Short mmCIF file of C-alpha atoms in Angstrom, two decimals:
data_model
loop_
_atom_site.label_atom_id
_atom_site.label_comp_id
_atom_site.label_asym_id
_atom_site.label_seq_id
_atom_site.Cartn_x
_atom_site.Cartn_y
_atom_site.Cartn_z
CA UNK A 1446 -34.17 -8.19 -3.45
CA UNK A 1447 -35.81 -8.63 -0.08
CA UNK A 1448 -34.59 -11.36 2.16
CA UNK A 1449 -37.47 -13.71 2.89
CA UNK A 1450 -37.67 -14.34 6.60
CA UNK A 1451 -41.22 -15.60 6.98
CA UNK A 1452 -42.36 -13.56 9.98
CA UNK A 1453 -44.70 -11.24 8.07
CA UNK A 1454 -47.50 -13.40 6.87
CA UNK A 1455 -51.27 -13.48 7.03
CA UNK A 1456 -51.00 -17.19 7.62
CA UNK A 1457 -48.84 -19.01 10.10
CA UNK A 1458 -45.54 -17.20 10.88
CA UNK A 1459 -42.55 -19.35 10.11
CA UNK A 1460 -41.31 -21.14 13.22
CA UNK A 1461 -37.81 -20.79 11.72
CA UNK A 1462 -37.97 -16.98 11.45
CA UNK A 1463 -35.66 -16.52 14.43
CA UNK A 1464 -33.13 -18.96 13.05
CA UNK A 1465 -32.49 -17.52 9.59
CA UNK A 1466 -28.76 -17.42 8.83
CA UNK A 1467 -28.91 -16.07 5.29
CA UNK A 1468 -26.97 -17.32 2.30
CA UNK A 1469 -23.57 -18.88 2.92
CA UNK A 1470 -20.88 -16.20 2.58
CA UNK A 1471 -17.98 -17.52 0.50
CA UNK A 1472 -15.82 -14.51 1.33
CA UNK A 1473 -16.06 -15.57 4.97
CA UNK A 1474 -15.30 -19.22 4.25
CA UNK A 1475 -12.32 -18.30 2.09
CA UNK A 1476 -11.30 -15.53 4.52
CA UNK A 1477 -11.24 -12.92 1.76
CA UNK A 1478 -11.44 -10.05 4.26
CA UNK A 1479 -7.91 -10.78 5.44
CA UNK A 1480 -5.62 -8.06 4.05
CA UNK A 1481 -3.32 -10.70 2.58
CA UNK A 1482 -5.95 -12.63 0.59
CA UNK A 1483 -6.27 -12.10 -3.16
CA UNK A 1484 -8.36 -13.97 -5.73
CA UNK A 1485 -6.33 -14.76 -8.84
CA UNK A 1486 -7.71 -16.02 -12.16
CA UNK A 1487 -5.78 -18.84 -13.84
CA UNK A 1488 -4.99 -18.65 -17.52
CA UNK A 1489 -3.62 -21.81 -19.09
CA UNK A 1490 -3.83 -25.46 -18.12
CA UNK A 1491 -0.34 -26.40 -16.94
CA UNK A 1492 -1.47 -27.72 -13.56
CA UNK A 1493 -4.27 -30.08 -14.56
CA UNK A 1494 -2.25 -32.75 -12.73
CA UNK A 1495 -3.06 -30.85 -9.54
CA UNK A 1496 -6.68 -30.28 -10.58
CA UNK A 1497 -6.28 -26.67 -11.64
CA UNK A 1498 -8.03 -25.79 -14.87
CA UNK A 1499 -8.04 -22.80 -17.20
CA UNK A 1500 -10.38 -20.13 -15.78
CA UNK A 1501 -10.23 -21.32 -12.16
CA UNK A 1502 -10.01 -18.70 -9.44
CA UNK A 1503 -7.23 -19.36 -6.95
CA UNK A 1504 -7.31 -17.83 -3.51
CA UNK A 1505 -3.78 -16.79 -2.62
CA UNK A 1506 -2.21 -15.34 0.52
CA UNK A 1507 0.77 -12.99 0.53
CA UNK A 1508 1.50 -13.33 4.25
CA UNK A 1509 1.71 -17.11 4.59
CA UNK A 1510 5.25 -18.44 4.07
CA UNK A 1511 5.22 -21.11 1.36
CA UNK A 1512 6.48 -24.63 2.07
CA UNK A 1513 8.09 -27.08 -0.30
CA UNK A 1514 5.33 -28.63 -2.42
CA UNK A 1515 3.00 -25.63 -2.17
CA UNK A 1516 1.61 -23.99 -5.27
CA UNK A 1517 2.71 -20.37 -5.48
CA UNK A 1518 2.17 -17.31 -7.63
CA UNK A 1519 5.61 -16.03 -8.52
CA UNK A 1520 7.11 -13.31 -10.64
CA UNK A 1521 9.78 -14.36 -13.10
CA UNK A 1522 11.49 -11.45 -14.86
CA UNK A 1523 8.29 -9.45 -14.97
CA UNK A 1524 5.95 -12.32 -15.78
CA UNK A 1525 3.46 -13.64 -13.24
CA UNK A 1526 3.45 -17.46 -13.16
CA UNK A 1527 1.82 -20.30 -11.27
CA UNK A 1528 4.39 -22.84 -10.09
CA UNK A 1529 5.12 -25.48 -7.53
CA UNK A 1530 7.69 -24.49 -4.93
CA UNK A 1531 10.35 -27.06 -4.15
CA UNK A 1532 13.36 -27.06 -1.84
CA UNK A 1533 16.31 -28.79 -3.49
CA UNK A 1534 20.05 -28.73 -2.74
CA UNK A 1535 19.68 -25.96 -0.19
CA UNK A 1536 17.81 -23.54 -2.44
CA UNK A 1537 14.24 -22.89 -3.56
CA UNK A 1538 13.03 -23.70 -7.04
CA UNK A 1539 9.91 -22.99 -9.06
CA UNK A 1540 8.71 -26.08 -10.89
CA UNK A 1541 6.35 -25.56 -13.81
CA UNK A 1542 3.42 -27.90 -14.35
CA UNK A 1543 4.63 -28.17 -17.92
CA UNK A 1544 7.48 -30.72 -17.94
CA UNK A 1545 9.23 -29.06 -20.87
CA UNK A 1546 10.04 -26.00 -18.72
CA UNK A 1547 13.25 -25.99 -16.68
CA UNK A 1548 13.02 -25.35 -12.92
CA UNK A 1549 13.71 -21.70 -12.03
CA UNK A 1550 15.94 -20.75 -9.09
CA UNK A 1551 14.32 -18.23 -6.76
CA UNK A 1552 16.53 -15.18 -6.50
CA UNK A 1553 15.00 -11.76 -5.78
CA UNK A 1554 18.18 -10.07 -7.08
CA UNK A 1555 17.43 -11.68 -10.47
CA UNK A 1556 13.77 -10.64 -10.29
CA UNK A 1557 12.55 -14.13 -9.46
CA UNK A 1558 10.41 -14.00 -6.34
CA UNK A 1559 7.35 -15.50 -4.68
CA UNK A 1560 4.28 -13.27 -4.78
CA UNK A 1561 1.82 -15.39 -2.80
CA UNK A 1562 0.94 -18.91 -1.67
CA UNK A 1563 -2.16 -20.67 -3.02
CA UNK A 1564 -4.59 -21.46 -0.20
CA UNK A 1565 -7.82 -22.30 -2.02
CA UNK A 1566 -9.60 -22.73 -5.32
CA UNK A 1567 -12.99 -21.68 -6.67
CA UNK A 1568 -14.41 -23.19 -9.83
CA UNK A 1569 -17.64 -21.91 -11.29
CA UNK A 1570 -18.42 -24.58 -13.91
CA UNK A 1571 -16.91 -27.94 -13.08
CA UNK B 577 2.74 12.17 25.96
CA UNK B 578 1.32 10.75 22.82
CA UNK B 579 3.72 9.84 20.04
CA UNK B 580 2.20 10.16 16.61
CA UNK B 581 3.64 8.54 13.54
CA UNK B 582 2.67 9.03 9.95
CA UNK B 583 2.91 6.35 7.31
CA UNK B 584 2.87 7.31 3.65
CA UNK B 585 2.65 4.89 0.74
CA UNK B 586 5.24 5.70 -1.92
CA UNK B 587 3.66 6.74 -5.26
CA UNK B 588 0.52 5.00 -4.05
CA UNK B 589 -1.52 4.68 -7.26
CA UNK B 590 1.55 3.58 -9.22
CA UNK B 591 2.52 1.11 -6.50
CA UNK B 592 -0.98 -0.39 -6.66
CA UNK B 593 -0.56 -0.95 -10.40
CA UNK B 594 2.89 -2.44 -9.83
CA UNK B 595 1.60 -4.80 -7.17
CA UNK B 596 -0.24 -6.80 -9.80
CA UNK B 597 2.09 -6.34 -12.74
CA UNK B 598 5.62 -7.39 -11.86
CA UNK B 599 6.86 -6.32 -15.30
CA UNK B 600 6.48 -2.70 -14.12
CA UNK B 601 9.01 -3.16 -11.32
CA UNK B 602 11.82 -1.11 -12.87
CA UNK B 603 9.83 0.89 -15.42
CA UNK B 604 8.63 4.50 -15.08
CA UNK B 605 4.91 4.38 -14.26
CA UNK B 606 2.37 7.20 -14.32
CA UNK B 607 -1.27 7.17 -13.25
CA UNK B 608 -3.57 9.77 -14.79
CA UNK B 609 -6.50 11.72 -13.37
CA UNK B 610 -10.11 11.28 -14.50
CA UNK B 611 -10.51 11.19 -18.30
CA UNK B 612 -6.75 10.58 -18.55
CA UNK B 613 -6.14 14.29 -18.06
CA UNK B 614 -3.08 14.85 -15.89
CA UNK B 615 -0.30 12.84 -14.26
CA UNK B 616 -1.32 12.47 -10.61
CA UNK B 617 1.00 9.67 -9.49
CA UNK B 618 4.54 9.04 -10.64
CA UNK B 619 7.14 6.49 -9.65
CA UNK B 620 10.68 7.62 -8.90
CA UNK B 621 11.70 6.60 -12.43
CA UNK B 622 8.93 8.76 -13.89
CA UNK B 623 9.86 11.73 -11.68
CA UNK B 624 13.46 11.38 -12.83
CA UNK B 625 12.27 11.74 -16.44
CA UNK B 626 10.98 15.17 -15.50
CA UNK B 627 7.27 14.39 -15.28
CA UNK B 628 5.75 16.84 -12.81
CA UNK B 629 2.71 16.42 -10.60
CA UNK B 630 -0.31 17.54 -12.61
CA UNK B 631 1.40 17.58 -16.01
CA UNK B 632 -1.30 17.43 -18.73
CA UNK B 633 -0.62 14.07 -20.28
CA UNK B 634 -1.80 14.80 -23.84
CA UNK B 635 0.77 17.60 -24.00
CA UNK B 636 3.81 15.95 -22.41
CA UNK B 637 3.35 12.37 -23.64
CA UNK B 638 4.73 13.05 -27.12
CA UNK B 639 8.21 13.77 -25.76
CA UNK B 640 10.67 11.17 -26.95
CA UNK B 641 12.25 10.60 -23.56
CA UNK B 642 8.84 9.51 -22.26
CA UNK B 643 8.38 6.68 -24.75
CA UNK B 644 9.14 4.04 -22.11
CA UNK B 645 6.62 5.42 -19.62
CA UNK B 646 3.84 3.01 -18.72
CA UNK B 647 0.71 5.05 -18.14
CA UNK B 648 -2.58 4.01 -16.61
CA UNK B 649 -6.04 5.46 -16.19
CA UNK B 650 -6.86 5.71 -12.52
CA UNK B 651 -8.54 2.63 -11.08
CA UNK B 652 -10.13 3.86 -7.87
CA UNK B 653 -11.83 0.61 -6.82
CA UNK B 654 -8.36 -0.97 -6.80
CA UNK B 655 -6.78 1.89 -4.82
CA UNK B 656 -9.58 1.85 -2.25
CA UNK B 657 -9.13 -1.88 -1.76
CA UNK B 658 -5.35 -1.60 -1.39
CA UNK B 659 -5.79 1.25 1.10
CA UNK B 660 -8.10 -1.00 3.10
CA UNK B 661 -5.43 -3.70 3.14
CA UNK B 662 -2.73 -1.28 4.32
CA UNK B 663 -5.04 -0.08 7.10
CA UNK B 664 -5.76 -3.63 8.24
CA UNK B 665 -2.09 -4.61 8.33
CA UNK B 666 -1.25 -1.51 10.39
CA UNK B 667 -3.99 -2.32 12.89
CA UNK B 668 -2.21 -5.61 13.56
CA UNK B 669 0.81 -3.61 14.75
CA UNK B 670 -0.51 -0.51 16.55
CA UNK B 671 -3.66 -0.01 18.61
CA UNK B 672 -4.90 3.08 16.78
CA UNK B 673 -4.73 4.00 13.10
CA UNK B 674 -6.35 7.15 11.75
CA UNK B 675 -6.61 7.20 7.95
CA UNK B 676 -5.73 10.66 6.73
CA UNK B 677 -5.96 10.20 2.99
CA UNK B 678 -6.09 7.21 0.69
CA UNK B 679 -2.33 6.70 1.04
CA UNK B 680 -1.45 8.21 4.45
CA UNK B 681 -2.37 7.16 7.97
CA UNK B 682 -1.58 8.54 11.38
CA UNK B 683 -0.38 5.92 13.86
CA UNK B 684 -0.57 6.03 17.63
CA UNK B 685 2.91 4.86 18.65
CA UNK B 686 2.51 5.74 22.33
CA UNK B 687 3.73 3.30 24.94
CA UNK B 688 4.77 0.52 22.60
CA UNK B 689 7.50 -1.67 24.10
CA UNK B 690 10.88 -2.04 22.42
CA UNK B 691 12.65 0.03 19.83
CA UNK B 692 10.39 2.35 17.87
CA UNK B 693 12.52 2.24 14.77
CA UNK B 694 12.60 -1.57 14.75
CA UNK B 695 8.85 -1.63 15.18
CA UNK B 696 8.35 0.81 12.33
CA UNK B 697 10.70 -1.21 10.13
CA UNK B 698 8.68 -4.32 10.95
CA UNK B 699 5.51 -2.46 10.01
CA UNK B 700 6.95 -1.36 6.69
CA UNK B 701 8.06 -4.92 5.95
CA UNK B 702 4.64 -6.33 6.84
CA UNK B 703 2.80 -3.79 4.70
CA UNK B 704 5.09 -4.44 1.74
CA UNK B 705 4.90 -8.22 2.17
CA UNK B 706 1.10 -8.24 2.32
CA UNK B 707 0.19 -5.47 -0.12
CA UNK B 708 3.40 -5.15 -2.20
CA UNK B 709 3.32 -1.41 -1.50
CA UNK B 710 6.51 0.35 -0.31
CA UNK B 711 6.04 2.92 2.45
CA UNK B 712 7.80 5.51 4.61
CA UNK B 713 7.09 6.20 8.27
CA UNK B 714 7.89 9.45 10.07
CA UNK B 715 7.49 10.04 13.81
CA UNK B 716 8.66 12.30 16.60
CA UNK B 717 10.04 11.46 20.03
CA UNK B 718 8.51 14.00 22.41
CA UNK B 719 11.55 14.04 24.72
CA UNK B 720 13.99 14.94 21.99
CA UNK B 721 11.60 16.85 19.79
CA UNK B 722 13.43 15.15 17.05
CA UNK B 723 11.99 14.02 13.78
CA UNK B 724 12.89 10.49 12.84
CA UNK B 725 12.23 8.93 9.51
CA UNK B 726 12.55 5.48 8.06
CA UNK B 727 12.45 4.56 4.40
CA UNK B 728 14.14 6.08 1.43
CA UNK B 729 12.49 9.06 -0.11
CA UNK B 730 13.36 12.31 -1.75
CA UNK B 731 13.83 15.41 0.35
CA UNK B 732 10.52 17.13 -0.14
CA UNK B 733 8.49 14.12 0.87
CA UNK B 734 10.77 13.51 3.84
CA UNK B 735 9.96 16.92 5.22
CA UNK B 736 6.33 16.57 4.46
CA UNK B 737 5.99 13.51 6.68
CA UNK B 738 8.12 14.76 9.49
CA UNK B 739 6.41 18.10 9.50
CA UNK B 740 3.07 16.39 9.62
CA UNK B 741 4.05 14.01 12.41
CA UNK B 742 5.59 16.92 14.29
CA UNK B 743 2.48 18.99 13.82
CA UNK B 744 0.38 16.20 15.17
CA UNK B 745 2.60 16.11 18.24
CA UNK B 746 2.72 19.84 18.87
CA UNK B 747 -0.95 20.26 18.37
CA UNK B 748 -1.88 17.30 20.51
CA UNK B 749 -5.17 18.09 22.14
CA UNK B 750 -6.32 20.32 19.33
CA UNK B 751 -9.34 18.87 17.60
CA UNK B 752 -8.35 16.69 14.70
CA UNK B 753 -10.20 18.70 12.06
CA UNK B 754 -8.17 21.78 12.99
CA UNK B 755 -4.98 19.76 12.64
CA UNK B 756 -6.05 18.50 9.26
CA UNK B 757 -7.05 21.99 8.13
CA UNK B 758 -3.67 23.39 9.11
CA UNK B 759 -1.94 20.58 7.36
CA UNK B 760 -3.81 21.05 4.10
CA UNK B 761 -2.89 24.71 4.17
CA UNK B 762 0.79 24.16 4.89
CA UNK B 763 1.23 21.55 2.17
CA UNK B 764 0.06 23.96 -0.54
CA UNK B 765 2.55 26.54 0.60
CA UNK B 766 5.66 25.30 -1.16
CA UNK B 767 8.94 25.14 0.74
CA UNK B 768 9.29 23.29 3.98
CA UNK B 769 9.98 26.41 5.98
CA UNK B 770 6.95 28.17 4.58
CA UNK B 771 5.00 25.06 5.40
CA UNK B 772 6.15 25.12 8.96
CA UNK B 773 5.51 28.86 9.30
CA UNK B 774 2.09 28.54 7.76
CA UNK B 775 1.34 25.74 10.14
CA UNK B 776 2.23 27.78 13.19
CA UNK B 777 0.24 30.70 11.91
CA UNK B 778 0.47 33.79 14.10
CA UNK B 779 3.62 35.64 15.06
CA UNK B 780 3.03 34.73 18.69
CA UNK B 781 3.11 30.99 18.13
CA UNK B 782 5.94 31.36 15.67
CA UNK B 783 8.11 32.80 18.42
CA UNK B 784 7.37 29.87 20.66
CA UNK B 785 8.69 27.36 18.19
CA UNK B 786 11.98 28.11 16.50
CA UNK B 787 12.05 26.39 13.16
CA UNK B 788 15.37 25.01 12.11
CA UNK B 789 16.12 23.62 8.68
CA UNK B 790 19.17 21.42 8.36
CA UNK B 791 20.38 18.48 6.34
CA UNK B 792 16.92 17.66 5.03
CA UNK B 793 15.61 17.23 8.54
CA UNK B 794 13.15 19.49 10.21
CA UNK B 795 13.54 20.14 13.94
CA UNK B 796 11.10 22.01 16.10
CA UNK B 797 11.99 23.23 19.59
CA UNK B 798 9.42 24.07 22.20
#
C-alpha cells in the first residue's frame, strides 16, 4: 500500500504534505524496541478485578525491578503465571487474582521466580 | 592495544525455547534442523544423555534413555529476535559489538575503567536478566597474553572462545573477513591444538607463537 501524502496531484497540492507524520506507531509508544520488552498474551480471567481480561496482551519488562503491588509474570515450578507481587513479613509473595489460591513465596531455589514486570496492556476488542 | 572479548550464548536455540517455557528449566532440550532432521542445539542435560551435534533425530529418538528429551523444530524468527535483544543489551555495556554469528558477538573491551572480570560478570547478568539466556565471555589481556574466561562451560567450548578471542587479539589489524575465515577453518579442525595450529597457518608464523595446552586453558606467547 502506498502512503498517501498529497503532493502528487493534478489539482491543488496538499498544504499538509510537508507535515505528514504517518500512522501512530504502537511499538514506539509501548517501547517494544527495548531489549527487555515482551508482549505476553493472557489466558484466563483471574485478574478482572484489575481490568485484565482473557485474551489481553500485556506488555512486560524483564529489566525493571518489580515493586510491591505490581503485576508480574512469574514462573512457579515450571508454570508461567500472572500474579500480584506483595512484600509481607520481610519476604516477597505472589498473590493470585483467584482468592482460592494460596500466596506463593518467591524462592528461586524452589523454582519460584519473577520473569517480568507488567508495564502496559493492549486490548483489541474491548 | 585493543582488547577483544567474545560472548557466546550457551546452547542458544535451546536457551531461547527455555526462556519462554520455564518447565524446561531442568529438562534435556534439543532443537532440530530444518524439516526436523538433525539435532543442532542441545542443552547440557541433552549432551549428557549422549546426543551428539548433528545426530539424525529420526534414528536416535527411539532410544529409551531419550524419552524425557523435549525436542523442538527450529523457530528462526524467535532466535533472530533473541539475538537482537542480546546485541542491544551488550551495546549498553560496551561501545562496540560485532555480531559474529546468531549466538556469538565480539566485544571491544579496550579502555574500560574498573575490573574487566567484574564488568563481564555484570554483562552476563544483564543479558540473562533481560533475555533469560545464559552466556560465557572469553577475553585476553594483551600484557599477560593470558586467556581469561567467565561462565561455566565444558572444556571444548572453553577453548573455542578463548582461542577465538586470542585470535582476534593476535590478528589485530588484519581485515575482519580474514579473521573470520581463519576462525571458520580452525573450528572444523577438531582438537584445540589443531585449531590453534590451523589458525596460525604457515610454519613461519607457527614458530613465532608457541602454543601451550594446559589445564583446559590455552595460552599463546608472542
